Structures are given as structure tokens and as C-alpha cells.
C-alpha positions as MATLAB code, in Angstrom:
seq = 'MQVKNGKDFWAGLMFAGFGLGFMLISLNYPMGSAVRMGPAYFPAVLGGVLTLLGAAVFLRAFVSKFEHALKVFPFRLSPLLAALALGGATYFADSWIKSAPFAGFALTGLALALFIRAFGPKSMFLVLLAVVIFGYALKPLGLVLATILLIGVSAVAGHDFRSKEIVILTIVLVLFAMLVFVKGLGLPFNLWPAD';
ca = [
      64.694   98.914   87.185;
      67.515   98.879   84.726;
      71.217   98.636   85.554;
      72.882  101.781   84.195;
      76.441  101.316   85.554;
      77.990   97.840   85.516;
      81.031   98.871   87.563;
      78.859  100.077   90.422;
      76.547   97.055   90.126;
      79.353   94.440   90.491;
      81.386   96.474   92.961;
      78.344   96.935   95.213;
      77.613   93.233   95.092;
      81.217   92.398   95.883;
      81.438   94.853   98.773;
      78.130   93.732  100.264;
      79.036   90.049   99.805;
      82.398   90.421  101.560;
      80.781   92.500  104.318;
      78.041   89.951  104.954;
      80.703   87.202  104.877;
      82.741   88.982  107.589;
      79.642   89.454  109.656;
      78.596   85.803  109.346;
      82.044   84.522  110.263;
      82.158   86.810  113.269;
      79.041   85.166  114.725;
      81.227   82.201  115.782;
      83.318   84.357  118.151;
      82.608   86.497  121.213;
      81.827   90.100  120.275;
      82.950   92.015  123.374;
      82.387   95.773  123.588;
      84.037   98.904  122.271;
      86.117   99.085  125.444;
      87.059   95.367  125.560;
      86.884   94.154  121.999;
      86.442   90.490  121.422;
      87.785   88.642  118.359;
      84.500   89.205  116.475;
      84.270   92.974  117.120;
      86.517   94.276  114.285;
      85.263   91.797  111.579;
      81.687   92.582  112.498;
      82.152   96.388  112.368;
      84.216   96.139  109.180;
      81.580   93.804  107.654;
      78.823   96.244  108.561;
      80.652   99.155  107.004;
      81.402   97.137  103.845;
      77.795   96.050  103.586;
      76.532   99.631  103.875;
      79.104  100.822  101.328;
      78.155   97.971   99.019;
      74.478   98.843   99.274;
      75.148  102.474   98.473;
      77.338  101.592   95.474;
      74.837   98.955   94.309;
      71.932  101.424   94.402;
      74.021  104.016   92.587;
      74.308  101.516   89.693;
      70.663  102.104   88.882;
      70.909  105.887   88.599;
      74.301  106.346   86.901;
      74.275  107.057   83.171;
      76.810  104.902   81.353;
      75.989  103.248   78.039;
      76.600   99.482   77.733;
      77.152   99.326   81.485;
      77.175   95.547   81.856;
      80.001   95.260   79.334;
      82.342   97.032   81.716;
      83.174   93.923   83.700;
      83.177   90.628   81.919;
      81.323   87.955   83.843;
      82.654   84.394   83.664;
      80.383   81.680   84.955;
      82.841   78.779   85.054;
      85.309   80.429   87.527;
      82.371   81.445   89.708;
      81.010   77.909   89.827;
      84.506   76.513   90.499;
      85.014   79.031   93.334;
      81.683   78.233   94.940;
      82.337   74.442   94.650;
      85.852   74.654   96.031;
      84.888   77.099   98.795;
      81.941   74.938   99.791;
      84.057   71.786   99.805;
      86.736   73.516  101.904;
      84.076   74.751  104.340;
      82.384   71.418  104.792;
      85.652   69.432  105.060;
      86.363   71.016  108.422;
      87.880   67.922  110.112;
      90.248   67.321  107.189;
      91.251   70.983  107.112;
      92.245   70.894  110.800;
      94.602   67.943  110.117;
      96.193   69.755  107.125;
      95.949   73.513  107.762;
      98.246   74.594  104.910;
      96.082   72.684  102.450;
      93.018   74.490  103.813;
      94.654   77.884  103.388;
      95.752   77.016   99.854;
      92.267   75.780   98.848;
      90.602   78.826  100.397;
      93.002   81.137   98.593;
      92.434   79.376   95.301;
      88.626   79.664   95.786;
      89.025   83.406   96.491;
      91.209   83.831   93.384;
      88.638   82.016   91.199;
      85.828   84.152   92.668;
      87.751   87.379   91.817;
      88.505   86.002   88.351;
      84.786   85.437   87.701;
      83.869   89.106   88.092;
      86.758   91.301   87.151;
      89.381   92.201   84.613;
      92.889   90.699   84.695;
      94.412   93.707   86.490;
      92.008   93.475   89.421;
      92.555   89.732   89.606;
      96.339   90.112   89.754;
      96.305   92.851   92.399;
      93.951   90.896   94.705;
      95.906   87.691   94.025;
      99.082   89.539   95.039;
      97.493   90.381   98.398;
      96.428   86.766   98.915;
      99.932   85.540   98.052;
     101.423   88.076  100.484;
      99.147   86.770  103.230;
     100.119   83.154  102.647;
     103.831   83.879  102.058;
     104.399   86.128  105.072;
     105.049   83.384  107.634;
     107.134   80.948  105.586;
     109.108   83.511  103.538;
     109.316   86.384  105.921;
     108.341   90.038  105.602;
     111.019   91.063  103.119;
     110.448   88.358  100.525;
     106.649   88.476  100.917;
     106.683   92.237  100.288;
     108.867   91.757   97.215;
     106.315   89.161   95.928;
     103.469   91.569   96.659;
     105.043   94.441   94.700;
     106.184   92.132   91.821;
     102.816   90.460   91.207;
     100.970   93.768   91.561;
     103.323   95.459   89.105;
     102.423   92.933   86.408;
      98.807   94.192   86.604;
      99.783   97.708   85.531;
      99.661   99.092   82.041;
     103.400   99.811   81.878;
     106.132   97.959   83.752;
     108.991  100.278   84.795;
     111.623   98.226   86.536;
     113.480  101.233   88.061;
     110.329  102.567   89.745;
     109.361   99.073   90.973;
     112.779   98.473   92.520;
     112.644  101.857   94.293;
     109.045  101.266   95.490;
     110.008   97.755   96.752;
     112.994   99.057   98.713;
     110.945  101.901  100.265;
     108.036   99.579  101.209;
     110.343   96.904  102.673;
     112.143   99.518  104.820;
     108.819  101.108  105.839;
     107.331   97.777  106.822;
     110.419   96.783  108.821;
     110.573  100.131  110.619;
     106.907  100.495  111.390;
     105.701   96.958  112.030;
     108.773   95.214  113.358;
     110.774   97.964  115.081;
     108.040  100.485  115.881;
     105.110   98.281  116.850;
     107.153   95.260  117.844;
     105.071   92.783  115.860;
     106.624   89.303  115.730;
     107.161   89.054  111.976;
     110.080   87.050  110.592;
     112.138   89.261  108.339;
     113.523   86.338  106.399;
     112.440   82.690  105.840;
     111.936   80.755  109.063;
     114.481   78.018  109.724;
];
């Protein structure tokens, strides 16, 4: 079989890989049921859906008709090897990670960023990196500054940078997040950096 669509090939592998990863991680926690969900229920279901989606997209790569399909996404071996080495070292250094949790989060985030960098273009790397930065910055910086970072880093990935639109989008998203997550749902997010 010949790969006819490089986008679908790599996207399917990525979706299936993340889905299987979620399912494997969820094996360490109690599953529960649909009525009383345990901590593993949502990651397992999400992982299963991602794996099925990845398999469908992966199989579509063999029937699509694009010329030079594997040139769509540049593959870089060195970031992939670095991501696997760093991720493996972080995984196997469990006792050290428990004593320095922030270092573990930072190393895991760096491994994820390197993995994304190995398979995709710069724009995809920056958007996914922005989400990782948001996740790590939410607790120490608060919801407002973390959202500003998310929008700022994601905006750099675009083809054209329009500062007026980015400022308006940032204000709207910060207000939306504050109203929905903090006021509406009552989630315990810090709005500003913790003291």
C-alpha cells in the first residue's frame, strides 16, 4: 500500500498515539461507571474516541489522491529522538519527579513540544505550545495572564498579525472565561498571580 495523503497519515498516527496514551495512563486509576465516573473514565473514553478517529484518518491516507503527499509535513528525526529520550527519562525518574513536581511538569511539557516539533509545521507547533504554556501558567499567573499568553503565542502562528483584532479577541476571551468558569461554574481559578 502506498501513502497518498501525508496530512492524513501523520494526523492519524498522532490522534491514535495520543488516544492510546490516554487509555494506557487511565489503566492506573479506577474506571467507575457511566453513572459514577472514576478518574479514569473520561480519559479512557476520550482515548478510545481519539484512537478510532486516528485509525479512520490513518486509513484515509491510503485512498486520498494528493501528489507528493509525504512532503506536506516535514519530518524531523532529531526532535523526535530528543522527545522520546526526555519523555522516557521523565517517566522513569518517578521518585525524583515527586520531590520536584514543577521540574517534572516542565520536562514533560518540553518533551511534548519536541514531539510536536518533530512532525509538524511551525504554526502547528506554536498553537499547541501555546496550549501547553496556558496549562502550566494557569496556576502561578492566574486565568487572566494565562489567557493573554495563550492568545499572544497562538497569534504568532498566524499568517498575518493584526494587533487590533488580537486585543479585542483577548478581552472577549478573558471576560468569557471569567464569567463562565469562575462566576458561572464556580471553579477555583485564581484570576491574577497567586501571592
